[in-house]
Coordinates of C-alpha atoms and ligand atoms in Angstrom, one line a residue:
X1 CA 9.8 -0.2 21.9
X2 CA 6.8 -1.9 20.6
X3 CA 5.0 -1.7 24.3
X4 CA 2.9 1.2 24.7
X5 CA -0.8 1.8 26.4
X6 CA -2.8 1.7 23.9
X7 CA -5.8 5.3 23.6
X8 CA -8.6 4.6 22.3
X9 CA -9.3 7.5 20.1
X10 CA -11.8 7.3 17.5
X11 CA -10.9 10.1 14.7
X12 CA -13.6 12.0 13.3
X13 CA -12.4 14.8 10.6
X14 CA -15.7 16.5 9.9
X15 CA -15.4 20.0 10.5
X16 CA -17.9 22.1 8.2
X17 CA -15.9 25.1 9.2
X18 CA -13.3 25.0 6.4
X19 CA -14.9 26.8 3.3
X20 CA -12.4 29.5 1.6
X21 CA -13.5 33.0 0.5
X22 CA -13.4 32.2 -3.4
X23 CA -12.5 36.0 -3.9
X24 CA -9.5 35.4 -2.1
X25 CA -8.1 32.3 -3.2
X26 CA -5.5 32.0 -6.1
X27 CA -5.4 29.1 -8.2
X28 CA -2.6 26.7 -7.4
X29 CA -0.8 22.8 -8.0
X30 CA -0.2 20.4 -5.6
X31 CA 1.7 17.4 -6.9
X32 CA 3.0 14.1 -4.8
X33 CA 5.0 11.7 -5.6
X34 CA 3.5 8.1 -3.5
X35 CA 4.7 4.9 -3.3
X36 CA 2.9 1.1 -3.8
X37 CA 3.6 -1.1 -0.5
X38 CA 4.0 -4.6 -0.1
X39 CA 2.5 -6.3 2.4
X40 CA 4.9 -8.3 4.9
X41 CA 1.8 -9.7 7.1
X42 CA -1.6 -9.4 5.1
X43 CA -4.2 -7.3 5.1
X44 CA -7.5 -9.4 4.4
X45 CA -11.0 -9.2 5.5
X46 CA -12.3 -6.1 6.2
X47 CA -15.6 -4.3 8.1
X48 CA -17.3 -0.8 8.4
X49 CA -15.7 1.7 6.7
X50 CA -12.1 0.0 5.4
X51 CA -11.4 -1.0 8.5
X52 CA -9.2 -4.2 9.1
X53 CA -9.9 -7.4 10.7
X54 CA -6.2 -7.7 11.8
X55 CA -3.3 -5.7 12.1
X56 CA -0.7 -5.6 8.9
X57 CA 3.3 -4.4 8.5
X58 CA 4.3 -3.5 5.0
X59 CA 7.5 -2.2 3.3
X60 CA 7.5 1.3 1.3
X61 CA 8.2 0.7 -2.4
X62 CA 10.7 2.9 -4.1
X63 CA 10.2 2.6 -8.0
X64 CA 6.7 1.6 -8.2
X65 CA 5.1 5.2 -7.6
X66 CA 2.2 7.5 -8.9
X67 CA 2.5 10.7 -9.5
X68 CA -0.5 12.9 -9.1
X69 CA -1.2 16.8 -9.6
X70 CA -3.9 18.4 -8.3
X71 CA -4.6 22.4 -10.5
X72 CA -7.6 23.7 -8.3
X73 CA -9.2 27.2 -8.5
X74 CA -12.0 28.5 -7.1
X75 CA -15.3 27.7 -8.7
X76 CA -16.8 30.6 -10.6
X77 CA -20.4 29.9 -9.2
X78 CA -20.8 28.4 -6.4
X79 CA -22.3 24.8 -6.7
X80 CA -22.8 21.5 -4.6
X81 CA -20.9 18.6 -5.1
X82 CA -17.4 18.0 -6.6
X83 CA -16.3 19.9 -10.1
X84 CA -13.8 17.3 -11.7
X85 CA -11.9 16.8 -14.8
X86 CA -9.6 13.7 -14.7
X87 CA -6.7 12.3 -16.5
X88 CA -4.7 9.2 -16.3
X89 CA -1.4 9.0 -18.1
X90 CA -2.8 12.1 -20.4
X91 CA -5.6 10.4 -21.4
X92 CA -9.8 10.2 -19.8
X93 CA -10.7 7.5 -18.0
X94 CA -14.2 7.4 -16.8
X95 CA -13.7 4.0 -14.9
X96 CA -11.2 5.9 -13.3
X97 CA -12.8 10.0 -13.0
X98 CA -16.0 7.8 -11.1
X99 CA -13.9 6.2 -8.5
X100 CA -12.3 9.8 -7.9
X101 CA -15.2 11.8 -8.0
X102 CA -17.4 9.1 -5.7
X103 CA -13.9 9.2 -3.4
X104 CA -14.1 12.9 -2.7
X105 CA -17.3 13.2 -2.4
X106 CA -17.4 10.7 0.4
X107 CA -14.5 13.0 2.4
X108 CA -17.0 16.3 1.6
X109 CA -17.8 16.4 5.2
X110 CA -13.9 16.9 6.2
X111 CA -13.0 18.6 3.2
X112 CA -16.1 20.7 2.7
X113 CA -14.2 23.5 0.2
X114 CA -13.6 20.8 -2.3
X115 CA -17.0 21.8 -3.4
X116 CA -16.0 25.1 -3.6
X117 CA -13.0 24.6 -6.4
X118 CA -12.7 23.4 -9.8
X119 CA -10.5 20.7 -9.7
X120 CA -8.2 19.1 -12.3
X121 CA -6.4 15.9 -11.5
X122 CA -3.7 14.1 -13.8
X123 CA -2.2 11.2 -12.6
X124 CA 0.3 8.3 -13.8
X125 CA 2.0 5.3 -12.8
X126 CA 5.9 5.1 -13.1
X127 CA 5.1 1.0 -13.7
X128 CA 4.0 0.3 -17.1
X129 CA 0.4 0.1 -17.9
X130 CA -1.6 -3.3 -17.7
X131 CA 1.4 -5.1 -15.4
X132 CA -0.9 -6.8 -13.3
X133 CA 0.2 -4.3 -10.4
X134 CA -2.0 -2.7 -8.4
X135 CA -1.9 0.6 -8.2
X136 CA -4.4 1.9 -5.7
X137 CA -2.1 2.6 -2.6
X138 CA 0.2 4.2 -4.4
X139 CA -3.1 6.3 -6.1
X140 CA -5.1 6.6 -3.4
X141 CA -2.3 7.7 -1.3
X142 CA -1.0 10.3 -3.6
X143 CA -4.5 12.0 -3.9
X144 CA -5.0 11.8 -0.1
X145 CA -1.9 13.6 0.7
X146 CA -2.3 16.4 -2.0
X147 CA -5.7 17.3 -0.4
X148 CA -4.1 17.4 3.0
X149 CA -2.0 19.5 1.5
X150 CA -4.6 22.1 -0.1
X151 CA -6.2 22.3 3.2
X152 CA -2.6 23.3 5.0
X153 CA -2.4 25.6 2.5
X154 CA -5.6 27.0 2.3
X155 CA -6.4 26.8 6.3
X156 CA -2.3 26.6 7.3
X157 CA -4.1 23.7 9.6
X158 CA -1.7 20.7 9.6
X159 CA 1.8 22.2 9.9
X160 CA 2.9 19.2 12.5
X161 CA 3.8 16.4 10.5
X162 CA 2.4 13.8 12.7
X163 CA -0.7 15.4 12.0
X164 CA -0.3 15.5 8.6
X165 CA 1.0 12.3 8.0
X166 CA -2.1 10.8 10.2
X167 CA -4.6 12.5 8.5
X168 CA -3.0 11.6 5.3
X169 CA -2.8 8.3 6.3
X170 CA -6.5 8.2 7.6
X171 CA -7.7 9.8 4.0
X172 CA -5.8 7.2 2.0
X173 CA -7.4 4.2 4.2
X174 CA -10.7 5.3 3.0
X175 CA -9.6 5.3 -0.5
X176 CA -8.2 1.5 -0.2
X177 CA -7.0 0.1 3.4
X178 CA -3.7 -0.6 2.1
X179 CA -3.4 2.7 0.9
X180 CA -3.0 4.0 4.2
X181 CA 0.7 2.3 4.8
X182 CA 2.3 3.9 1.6
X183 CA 2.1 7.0 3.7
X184 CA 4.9 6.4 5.4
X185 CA 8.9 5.8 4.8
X186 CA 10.6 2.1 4.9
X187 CA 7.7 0.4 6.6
X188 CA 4.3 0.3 8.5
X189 CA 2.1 -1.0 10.3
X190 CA -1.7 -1.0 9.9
X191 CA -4.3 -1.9 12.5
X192 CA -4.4 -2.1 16.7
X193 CA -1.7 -4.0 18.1
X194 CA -0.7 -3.9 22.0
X195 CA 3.1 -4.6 20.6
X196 CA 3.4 -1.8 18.0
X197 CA 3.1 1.8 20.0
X198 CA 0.1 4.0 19.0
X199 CA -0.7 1.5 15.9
X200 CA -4.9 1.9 15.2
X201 CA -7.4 0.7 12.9
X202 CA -8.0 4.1 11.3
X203 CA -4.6 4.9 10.1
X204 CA -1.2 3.4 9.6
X205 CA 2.3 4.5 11.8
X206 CA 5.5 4.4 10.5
X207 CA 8.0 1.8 12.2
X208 CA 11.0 3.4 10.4
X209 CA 12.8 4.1 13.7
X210 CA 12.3 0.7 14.5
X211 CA 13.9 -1.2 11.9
X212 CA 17.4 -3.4 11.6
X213 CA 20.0 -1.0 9.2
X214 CA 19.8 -4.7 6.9
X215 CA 16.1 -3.6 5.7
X216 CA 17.2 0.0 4.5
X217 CA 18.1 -1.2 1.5
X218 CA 15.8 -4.0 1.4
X219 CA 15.2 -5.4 -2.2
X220 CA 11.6 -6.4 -3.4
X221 CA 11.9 -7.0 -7.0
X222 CA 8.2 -7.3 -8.6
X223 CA 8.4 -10.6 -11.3
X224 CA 5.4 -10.4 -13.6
X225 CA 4.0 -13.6 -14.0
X226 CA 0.4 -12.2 -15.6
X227 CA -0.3 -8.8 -16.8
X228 CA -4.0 -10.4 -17.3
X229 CA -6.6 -8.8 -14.9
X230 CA -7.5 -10.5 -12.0
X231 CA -10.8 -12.6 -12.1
X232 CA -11.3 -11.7 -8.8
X233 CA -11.1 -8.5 -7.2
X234 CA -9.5 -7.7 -4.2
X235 CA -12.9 -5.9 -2.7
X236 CA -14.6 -9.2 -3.8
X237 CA -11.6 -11.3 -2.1
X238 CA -12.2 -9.2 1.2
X239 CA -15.8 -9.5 1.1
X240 CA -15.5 -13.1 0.7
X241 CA -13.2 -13.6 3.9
X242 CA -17.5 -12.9 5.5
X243 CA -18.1 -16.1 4.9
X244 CA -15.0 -18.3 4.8
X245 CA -15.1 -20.8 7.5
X246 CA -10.9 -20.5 8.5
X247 CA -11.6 -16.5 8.9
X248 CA -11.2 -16.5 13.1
X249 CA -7.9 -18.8 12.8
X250 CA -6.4 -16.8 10.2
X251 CA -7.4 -13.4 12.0
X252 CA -5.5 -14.8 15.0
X253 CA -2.3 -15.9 12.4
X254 CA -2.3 -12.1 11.7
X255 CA -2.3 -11.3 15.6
X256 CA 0.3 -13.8 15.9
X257 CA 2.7 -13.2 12.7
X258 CA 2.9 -9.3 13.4
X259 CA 4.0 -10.4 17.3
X260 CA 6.7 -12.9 16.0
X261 CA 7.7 -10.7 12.7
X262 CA 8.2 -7.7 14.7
X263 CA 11.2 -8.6 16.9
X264 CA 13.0 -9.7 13.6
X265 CA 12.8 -6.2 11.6
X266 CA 14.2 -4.9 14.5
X267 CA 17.4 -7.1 15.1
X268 CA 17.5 -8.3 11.6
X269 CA 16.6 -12.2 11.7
X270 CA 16.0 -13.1 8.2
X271 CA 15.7 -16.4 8.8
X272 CA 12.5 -15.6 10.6
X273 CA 11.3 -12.7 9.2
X274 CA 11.5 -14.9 5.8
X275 CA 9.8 -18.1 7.0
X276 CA 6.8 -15.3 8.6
X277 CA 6.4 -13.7 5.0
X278 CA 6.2 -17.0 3.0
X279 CA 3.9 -18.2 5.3
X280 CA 1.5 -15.3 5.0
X281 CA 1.6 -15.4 1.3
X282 CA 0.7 -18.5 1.1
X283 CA -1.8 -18.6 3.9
X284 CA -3.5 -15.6 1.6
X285 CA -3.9 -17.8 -1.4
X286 CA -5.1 -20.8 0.8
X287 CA -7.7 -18.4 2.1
X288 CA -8.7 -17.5 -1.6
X289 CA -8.9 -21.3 -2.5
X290 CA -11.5 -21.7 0.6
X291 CA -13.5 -19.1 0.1
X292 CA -16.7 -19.8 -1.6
X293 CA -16.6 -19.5 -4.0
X294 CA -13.2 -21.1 -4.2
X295 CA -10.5 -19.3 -6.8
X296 CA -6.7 -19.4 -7.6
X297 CA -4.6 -16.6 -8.4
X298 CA -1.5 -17.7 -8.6
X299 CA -0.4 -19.3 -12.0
X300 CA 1.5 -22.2 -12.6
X301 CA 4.8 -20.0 -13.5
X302 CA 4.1 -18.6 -9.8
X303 CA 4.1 -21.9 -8.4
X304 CA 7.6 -22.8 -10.5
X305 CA 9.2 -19.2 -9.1
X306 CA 8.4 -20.1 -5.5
X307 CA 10.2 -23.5 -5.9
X308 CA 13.1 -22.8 -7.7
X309 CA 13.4 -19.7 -5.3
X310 CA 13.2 -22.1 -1.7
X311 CA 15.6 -24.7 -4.1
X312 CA 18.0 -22.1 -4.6
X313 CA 18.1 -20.7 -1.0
X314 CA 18.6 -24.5 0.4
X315 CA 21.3 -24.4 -2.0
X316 CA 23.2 -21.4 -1.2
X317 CA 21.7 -20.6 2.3
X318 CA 21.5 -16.9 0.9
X319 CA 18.4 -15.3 2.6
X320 CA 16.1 -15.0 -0.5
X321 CA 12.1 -15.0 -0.1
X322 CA 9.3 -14.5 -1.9
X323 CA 6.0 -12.9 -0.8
X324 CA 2.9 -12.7 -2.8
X325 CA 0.0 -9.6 -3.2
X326 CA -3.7 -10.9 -4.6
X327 CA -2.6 -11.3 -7.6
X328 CA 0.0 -14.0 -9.0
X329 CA 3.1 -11.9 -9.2
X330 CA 6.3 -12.7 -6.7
X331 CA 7.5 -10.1 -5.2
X332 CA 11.4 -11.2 -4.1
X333 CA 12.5 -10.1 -0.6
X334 CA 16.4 -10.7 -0.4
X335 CA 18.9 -8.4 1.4
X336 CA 21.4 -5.8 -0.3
X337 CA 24.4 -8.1 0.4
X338 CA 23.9 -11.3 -1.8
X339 CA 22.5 -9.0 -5.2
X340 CA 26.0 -9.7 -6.7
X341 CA 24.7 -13.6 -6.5
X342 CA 20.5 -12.9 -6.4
X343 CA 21.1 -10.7 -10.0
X344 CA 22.1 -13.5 -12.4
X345 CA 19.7 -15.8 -10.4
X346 CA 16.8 -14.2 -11.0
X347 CA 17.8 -12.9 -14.4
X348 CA 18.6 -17.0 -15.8
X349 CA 16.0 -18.7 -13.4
X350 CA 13.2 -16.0 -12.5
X351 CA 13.0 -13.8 -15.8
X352 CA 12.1 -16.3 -18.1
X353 CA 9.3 -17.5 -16.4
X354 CA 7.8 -14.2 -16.3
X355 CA 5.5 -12.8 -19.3
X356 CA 7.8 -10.8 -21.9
X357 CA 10.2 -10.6 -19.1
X358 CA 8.6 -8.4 -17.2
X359 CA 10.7 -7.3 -14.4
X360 CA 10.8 -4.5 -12.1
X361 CA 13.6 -4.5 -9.5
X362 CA 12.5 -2.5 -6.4
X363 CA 13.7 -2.0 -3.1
X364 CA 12.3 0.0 0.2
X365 CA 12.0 3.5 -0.2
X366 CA 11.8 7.1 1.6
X367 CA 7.8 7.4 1.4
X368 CA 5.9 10.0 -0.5
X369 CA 7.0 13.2 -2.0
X370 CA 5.9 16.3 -2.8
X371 CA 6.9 17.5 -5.9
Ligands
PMV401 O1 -6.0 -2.4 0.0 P1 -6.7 -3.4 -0.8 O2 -8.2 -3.4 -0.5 O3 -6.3 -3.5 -2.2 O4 -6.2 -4.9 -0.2 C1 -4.9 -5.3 -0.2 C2 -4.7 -6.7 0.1 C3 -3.4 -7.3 0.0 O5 -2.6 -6.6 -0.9 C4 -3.5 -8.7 -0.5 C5 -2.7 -7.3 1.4 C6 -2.1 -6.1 1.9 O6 -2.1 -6.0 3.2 O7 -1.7 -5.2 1.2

């Protein structure tokens, strides 16, 4: 049923009301579990706060997770602003401990007894360092639903898990739009669409109900073509969509892509759902390379992967796609049925093209987990 009324609602969070007694509050751990996403229709161009220029459907990642614990106690003297100490894979980070600290300073107004703990966050990535993956839904999202989780446990306020996962949802957006899917198990869909039922540009909703029993077990295996930071951001890559002259034709692709993509994850078209996501990948690069300034992500190993991949699927007629992030790494879409033939093709063909072999087989997963 992807046919509903759409109600408007425009979410606002801020409720000064929720400050703790400090005498009374024990010091506790909160730790999630949250999953990286992969984009099925893209995400890209944004306005106001994180919101999205068109609607986006993802898949839930399984393997490539962060884990992130949250040790709070109250603060001994009470003090504005946020009281931090951060640590990524056991070690400071300042690039890192900024981006968290400016993040929860800018949900204060929702989460006003933040100020009133000490925090200590340590988070890691179950992907190796420096893979060229990005990591911030599965970040973002893991520290969004640990403070939705303080404040259910300090204020026993989001006991409903649609509220929960909403809010968590919401929280993660403002960390990094994408963010906002990982919330959610299998898939989701970001952004207002009449065709997908109470879908909104504040927060994802999970389509898990929806989906064709072939996606389930979905595999997206992640081959590494650079581990080299990107020359361009994605925030720069967004902001640059502003100016690029093909931006109202590709907003309307979106519209249209998520209307045709749809009816395939439910009755399990591959041929359509994969001809949808290879377009969309490429249609993201060829956005990049007219933007202005114009840049290239991909590499030329990328551009060797996405041949032999369409070669081999003309060959064998097995339902094997590619799909891409910002970034030049191929993410391979194929179904659980043809991995006894996939396997050895990726491993001969794929594999070597990638740098040191870096590859990380993946598939869709459950959604976040608390720990
Ligand atoms: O969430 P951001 O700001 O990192 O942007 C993500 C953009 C893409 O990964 C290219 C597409 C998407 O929808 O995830």
């Amino acid at each position: 049923m992807f046919h509903v009324e759409q109600i408007p609602i425009i979410m606002d969070y801020t409720n000064p009301q929720l400050l703790i007694d400090r005498s009374a509050v024990e010091p506790g751990i909160i730790t999630w579990r949250s999953p990286s996403n992969i984009a099925l229709v893209k995400y890209w161009g944004k306005h106001g706060q994180q919101l999205p220029r068109n609607p986006s459907v993802s898949f839930t990642l399984n393997n490539a997770v962060t884990d992130t614990m949250i040790e709070y106690a109250p603060k001994d003297q009470p003090s504005e602003g946020i009281s931090l100490d951060f640590l990524f894979h056991g070690e400071q980070n300042e690039a890192f401990a900024a981006k968290i600290e400016a993040y929860l300073t800018s949900i204060l107004p929702a989460f006003p007894f933040l100020k009133q703990l000490k925090l200590s966050i340590k988070s890691g990535n179950s992907f190796p360092h420096s893979t060229g993956i990005a990591s911030s839904a599965s970040a973002m999202s893991a520290i969004a639903l640990g403070i939705c989780t303080l404040e259910h446990r300090l204020f026993d306020t989001l006991g409903d898990d649609l509220a929960f996962d909403t809010k968590a949802s919401y929280f993660s957006r403002l960390g990094s739009g994408s963010a906002c899917r990982s919330i959610f198990s299998r898939a989701a869909v970001w952004g207002k669409s009449s065709i997908v039922a109470d879908s909104h540009d504040e927060y994802a909703v999970g389509i898990e109900s929806e989906l064709h029993p072939v996606f389930n077990s979905f595999h997206d295996d992640i081959l590494i073509v650079s581990k080299s930071e990107k020359k361009v951001s994605s925030r720069a890559g967004h902001a640059l969509m502003e100016g690029n002259p093909y931006a109202p034709a590709r907003y309307q692709q979106a519209i249209n892509h998520l209307e045709q993509i749809m009816p395939t994850l439910r009755n399990g078209d591959l041929e359509t759902f994969g001809n949808i996501v290879e377009k969309e990948a490429l249609a993201l690069h060829a956005l990049m390379m007219a933007s202005n300034p114009p840049y290239v992500l991909m590499r030329p190993n990328t551009l060797e992967m996405i041949e032999r991949i369409q070669d081999y699927r003309a060959e064998t007629k097995h339902p094997i796609y590619f799909t891409l992030d910002a970034g030049p790494n191929i993410h391979l879409l194929y179904p659980e049925s043809i991995i006894h033939d996939a396997r050895p093709f990726i491993e001969e063909q794929l594999v070597p093209l990638c740098q040191d072999q870096t590859y990380l087989p993946d598939w869709v997963g459950e959604g976040p987990e608390e720990m």
